[in-house]
Amino acid sequence: MTLAQGSWPTYTDAVLDSVRRERREVERECRAFQRFRQCIQTVETQAPRFERSVVGVNQSLTSAEKSVRDTIEPWYRETVMAVDHYGDVYGDSFEASLSAEFGMDVLLLISEATTFSPLIKQRLLEATQQCIDNRRVFLETLEDEFTTLKDAQSTVQEIREAIAELDSTELQALSDTELIDRYDTLHTLNDKCQSWIQQRQEEIHAHRIDRSADADAYTDLCSYLYEDLEVDYPVLGTFVDILEIISQYE
């Protein structure tokens, strides 16, 4: 069995599935935040009776009082935390989720306030819109990644076909001109791999993930998307492996 017929790196097949899955999840999250935002928009605001956070009054809500959180939390759970993948991907509490997405200050604000003031409504609308915008930007990044992976997959197939053609001819049967053509072909294939490796390294440095408002959630795109695969950087790994295959023909 020749190298062209045997084992070739197939990382791109698995990573395409990962990107498809991530894209579906982010789209669901966008829709969930949009539904949550629609709930906020329906609220009729009232003038606040006092600002706990400003005056620093350490008071507890009486049994007759309800905080803004009592209104917000069910909506958040029924929308954002109700997406199918929430438990597997996040699996956190309401407090942890809202703090990560909106900030701890917003969580404290809705927990202490008993009046749904215009300020609170505006803060929630803005924070929710930011979550939606972050995910829309991330979806564009995922689309770019998907296109890149498809292009890489096509290049791998082209190289494999070229190697298969080289395999079909015995070296001893080649003329000097054909040997030069063979060398030129291998050189071209090598250049393609090197070009992909350089391009991919630049993309890795340029692409970061912003799926959450939590600064600690930032990481490079590949290690985030492909953490469950055997390699963190599958496109790089693919073309490094192919370079090794090409070297066996030189």
Short mmCIF file of C-alpha atoms in Angstrom, two decimals:
data_model
loop_
_atom_site.label_atom_id
_atom_site.label_comp_id
_atom_site.label_asym_id
_atom_site.label_seq_id
_atom_site.Cartn_x
_atom_site.Cartn_y
_atom_site.Cartn_z
CA MET A 1 0.00 0.00 0.00
CA THR A 2 1.36 3.43 -0.93
CA LEU A 3 1.36 6.47 1.30
CA ALA A 4 -1.36 8.07 -0.81
CA GLN A 5 -3.60 5.06 -0.21
CA GLY A 6 -2.68 4.58 3.43
CA SER A 7 -3.06 6.62 6.59
CA TRP A 8 -3.45 10.35 6.06
CA PRO A 9 -4.26 12.99 8.70
CA THR A 10 -8.04 13.39 8.97
CA TYR A 11 -8.22 16.09 11.64
CA THR A 12 -10.25 18.41 9.41
CA ASP A 13 -13.20 15.99 9.33
CA ALA A 14 -13.56 16.08 13.12
CA VAL A 15 -13.02 19.82 13.45
CA LEU A 16 -15.72 20.62 10.90
CA ASP A 17 -18.16 18.75 13.13
CA SER A 18 -16.94 20.75 16.14
CA VAL A 19 -17.50 24.06 14.36
CA ARG A 20 -20.97 23.01 13.20
CA ARG A 21 -21.92 22.07 16.77
CA GLU A 22 -20.53 25.31 18.20
CA ARG A 23 -22.36 27.35 15.60
CA ARG A 24 -25.68 25.70 16.49
CA GLU A 25 -25.13 26.34 20.19
CA VAL A 26 -24.21 30.00 19.75
CA GLU A 27 -27.22 30.59 17.50
CA ARG A 28 -29.48 29.11 20.20
CA GLU A 29 -27.88 31.35 22.82
CA CYS A 30 -28.47 34.41 20.64
CA ARG A 31 -32.15 33.56 20.34
CA ALA A 32 -32.38 32.88 24.09
CA PHE A 33 -30.90 36.27 24.98
CA GLN A 34 -33.23 37.92 22.48
CA ARG A 35 -36.23 36.32 24.22
CA PHE A 36 -34.90 37.42 27.60
CA ARG A 37 -34.46 40.96 26.30
CA GLN A 38 -38.05 40.96 25.05
CA CYS A 39 -39.19 40.08 28.57
CA ILE A 40 -37.24 43.06 29.96
CA GLN A 41 -38.79 45.36 27.38
CA THR A 42 -42.29 44.53 28.63
CA VAL A 43 -41.56 45.83 32.14
CA GLU A 44 -43.19 49.09 33.21
CA THR A 45 -40.67 51.08 35.21
CA GLN A 46 -41.18 53.00 38.44
CA ALA A 47 -39.22 55.73 40.17
CA PRO A 48 -36.90 54.19 42.79
CA ARG A 49 -37.74 54.79 46.44
CA PHE A 50 -34.05 54.81 47.39
CA GLU A 51 -30.70 53.63 46.11
CA ARG A 52 -29.20 51.07 48.48
CA SER A 53 -25.86 50.92 46.67
CA VAL A 54 -25.46 54.71 46.77
CA VAL A 55 -26.34 55.42 50.39
CA GLY A 56 -24.75 52.22 51.66
CA VAL A 57 -27.74 51.24 53.76
CA ASN A 58 -27.41 47.67 54.95
CA GLN A 59 -31.05 46.63 54.92
CA SER A 60 -32.77 43.32 54.31
CA LEU A 61 -35.92 43.05 52.27
CA THR A 62 -39.04 42.51 54.31
CA SER A 63 -41.23 39.50 53.62
CA ALA A 64 -43.65 41.75 51.74
CA GLU A 65 -40.96 43.15 49.46
CA LYS A 66 -39.67 41.53 46.31
CA SER A 67 -36.39 42.37 44.67
CA VAL A 68 -36.02 42.99 40.96
CA ARG A 69 -34.16 39.69 40.89
CA ASP A 70 -37.39 37.88 41.84
CA THR A 71 -38.82 39.10 38.54
CA ILE A 72 -35.69 38.64 36.45
CA GLU A 73 -34.49 35.23 37.56
CA PRO A 74 -37.44 33.15 36.27
CA TRP A 75 -37.19 34.84 32.87
CA TYR A 76 -33.44 34.21 32.73
CA ARG A 77 -33.86 30.56 33.69
CA GLU A 78 -36.65 30.04 31.14
CA THR A 79 -34.61 31.55 28.29
CA VAL A 80 -30.83 31.73 28.65
CA MET A 81 -30.46 28.78 31.02
CA ALA A 82 -33.03 26.69 29.15
CA VAL A 83 -31.00 26.08 25.97
CA ASP A 84 -30.41 22.37 25.39
CA HIS A 85 -26.65 22.48 25.86
CA TYR A 86 -26.58 24.72 28.94
CA GLY A 87 -25.89 21.98 31.46
CA ASP A 88 -23.11 20.38 29.40
CA VAL A 89 -21.34 23.60 28.40
CA TYR A 90 -21.88 25.83 31.44
CA GLY A 91 -23.64 23.94 34.22
CA ASP A 92 -23.45 26.90 36.58
CA SER A 93 -25.90 28.69 38.86
CA PHE A 94 -28.03 31.71 38.07
CA GLU A 95 -25.68 33.92 40.09
CA ALA A 96 -22.56 32.64 38.32
CA SER A 97 -24.15 32.90 34.89
CA LEU A 98 -25.56 36.39 35.28
CA SER A 99 -22.31 37.66 36.84
CA ALA A 100 -20.29 36.22 33.96
CA GLU A 101 -22.59 37.63 31.30
CA PHE A 102 -23.69 40.97 32.80
CA GLY A 103 -21.15 41.63 35.55
CA MET A 104 -21.30 41.30 39.33
CA ASP A 105 -22.49 44.90 39.65
CA VAL A 106 -25.68 44.09 37.74
CA LEU A 107 -26.33 41.02 39.90
CA LEU A 108 -25.97 43.12 43.06
CA LEU A 109 -28.15 45.85 41.59
CA ILE A 110 -31.10 43.59 40.81
CA SER A 111 -30.69 41.69 44.09
CA GLU A 112 -30.91 44.83 46.25
CA ALA A 113 -33.38 46.97 44.33
CA THR A 114 -37.11 46.57 45.00
CA THR A 115 -38.21 48.97 42.26
CA PHE A 116 -37.76 48.30 38.56
CA SER A 117 -36.40 51.75 37.80
CA PRO A 118 -35.64 53.13 34.31
CA LEU A 119 -31.93 52.89 35.17
CA ILE A 120 -32.14 49.19 36.00
CA LYS A 121 -34.18 48.46 32.90
CA GLN A 122 -31.67 50.29 30.73
CA ARG A 123 -28.71 48.49 32.34
CA LEU A 124 -30.33 45.11 31.72
CA LEU A 125 -31.26 45.93 28.13
CA GLU A 126 -27.75 47.15 27.36
CA ALA A 127 -26.08 44.17 29.04
CA THR A 128 -28.32 41.71 27.22
CA GLN A 129 -27.71 43.40 23.88
CA GLN A 130 -23.98 43.20 24.49
CA CYS A 131 -24.28 39.43 25.02
CA ILE A 132 -26.18 39.14 21.75
CA ASP A 133 -23.64 41.30 19.90
CA ASN A 134 -20.72 39.28 21.31
CA ARG A 135 -22.24 36.07 20.02
CA ARG A 136 -23.02 37.54 16.62
CA VAL A 137 -19.38 38.55 16.25
CA PHE A 138 -18.35 35.08 17.37
CA LEU A 139 -20.67 33.55 14.77
CA GLU A 140 -18.84 35.52 12.09
CA THR A 141 -15.56 34.11 13.41
CA LEU A 142 -17.01 30.60 13.28
CA GLU A 143 -18.13 31.14 9.69
CA ASP A 144 -14.60 32.24 8.78
CA GLU A 145 -13.19 29.20 10.57
CA PHE A 146 -15.58 26.87 8.76
CA THR A 147 -14.60 28.33 5.38
CA THR A 148 -10.91 27.97 6.24
CA LEU A 149 -11.39 24.35 7.25
CA LYS A 150 -13.20 23.54 4.00
CA ASP A 151 -10.38 25.18 2.03
CA ALA A 152 -7.80 23.21 4.03
CA GLN A 153 -9.72 20.01 3.37
CA SER A 154 -9.70 20.73 -0.37
CA THR A 155 -5.96 21.42 -0.31
CA VAL A 156 -5.31 18.15 1.52
CA GLN A 157 -7.27 16.28 -1.13
CA GLU A 158 -5.33 17.99 -3.93
CA ILE A 159 -2.02 17.06 -2.31
CA ARG A 160 -3.17 13.50 -1.77
CA GLU A 161 -4.13 13.17 -5.44
CA ALA A 162 -0.76 14.60 -6.50
CA ILE A 163 1.07 12.11 -4.27
CA ALA A 164 -1.06 9.29 -5.67
CA GLU A 165 0.02 10.27 -9.17
CA LEU A 166 3.67 10.20 -8.09
CA ASP A 167 3.07 6.75 -6.61
CA SER A 168 1.78 5.48 -9.93
CA THR A 169 5.16 5.77 -11.64
CA GLU A 170 8.39 3.91 -10.87
CA LEU A 171 11.36 6.23 -10.35
CA GLN A 172 13.58 4.03 -12.51
CA ALA A 173 11.24 4.55 -15.46
CA LEU A 174 11.41 8.35 -15.34
CA SER A 175 13.41 10.42 -17.78
CA ASP A 176 15.53 13.35 -16.64
CA THR A 177 12.76 15.76 -17.61
CA GLU A 178 10.18 13.72 -15.71
CA LEU A 179 12.45 13.63 -12.65
CA ILE A 180 12.69 17.42 -12.77
CA ASP A 181 8.90 17.65 -13.05
CA ARG A 182 8.60 15.33 -10.06
CA TYR A 183 10.95 17.52 -8.05
CA ASP A 184 8.99 20.64 -9.05
CA THR A 185 5.73 18.99 -7.99
CA LEU A 186 7.11 18.06 -4.58
CA HIS A 187 8.50 21.56 -4.17
CA THR A 188 5.08 23.05 -4.99
CA LEU A 189 3.34 20.73 -2.54
CA ASN A 190 5.86 21.63 0.14
CA ASP A 191 5.25 25.33 -0.49
CA LYS A 192 1.48 24.82 -0.17
CA CYS A 193 1.93 23.20 3.22
CA GLN A 194 4.32 25.88 4.43
CA SER A 195 1.92 28.58 3.26
CA TRP A 196 -0.95 26.99 5.17
CA ILE A 197 1.17 26.66 8.30
CA GLN A 198 2.15 30.32 8.18
CA GLN A 199 -1.42 31.45 7.47
CA ARG A 200 -2.78 29.32 10.28
CA GLN A 201 -0.28 30.62 12.82
CA GLU A 202 -1.32 34.17 11.97
CA GLU A 203 -5.00 33.27 12.35
CA ILE A 204 -4.41 31.63 15.73
CA HIS A 205 -2.86 34.83 17.05
CA ALA A 206 -5.62 36.98 15.55
CA HIS A 207 -8.71 34.99 16.57
CA ARG A 208 -9.90 35.06 20.14
CA ILE A 209 -13.21 33.86 21.49
CA ASP A 210 -15.74 36.17 23.10
CA ARG A 211 -18.72 34.01 23.91
CA SER A 212 -19.07 35.40 27.44
CA ALA A 213 -18.64 38.80 29.05
CA ASP A 214 -16.35 37.19 31.63
CA ALA A 215 -12.75 38.27 30.91
CA ASP A 216 -11.48 34.93 32.22
CA ALA A 217 -13.38 33.17 29.42
CA TYR A 218 -11.09 34.56 26.72
CA THR A 219 -8.87 31.99 25.05
CA ASP A 220 -7.58 31.32 21.56
CA LEU A 221 -10.17 29.92 19.20
CA CYS A 222 -8.52 26.59 18.40
CA SER A 223 -7.85 25.47 21.96
CA TYR A 224 -11.45 26.35 22.80
CA LEU A 225 -13.13 24.66 19.84
CA TYR A 226 -10.92 21.60 19.64
CA GLU A 227 -10.09 20.84 23.28
CA ASP A 228 -11.78 17.42 23.01
CA LEU A 229 -9.81 16.38 19.92
CA GLU A 230 -6.41 14.70 19.86
CA VAL A 231 -4.73 17.93 18.72
CA ASP A 232 -5.45 21.53 19.74
CA TYR A 233 -4.35 22.91 16.37
CA PRO A 234 -5.69 20.43 13.81
CA VAL A 235 -4.96 22.43 10.65
CA LEU A 236 -1.37 23.00 11.72
CA GLY A 237 -1.10 19.34 12.69
CA THR A 238 -2.50 18.23 9.34
CA PHE A 239 0.01 20.13 7.23
CA VAL A 240 2.95 19.28 9.49
CA ASP A 241 2.05 15.60 9.04
CA ILE A 242 1.73 16.05 5.27
CA LEU A 243 5.16 17.69 5.13
CA GLU A 244 6.52 14.52 6.69
CA ILE A 245 4.79 12.45 4.00
CA ILE A 246 6.17 14.67 1.23
CA SER A 247 9.69 14.38 2.64
CA GLN A 248 9.55 10.62 2.07
CA TYR A 249 9.25 11.24 -1.68
CA GLU A 250 12.15 13.66 -1.95
#
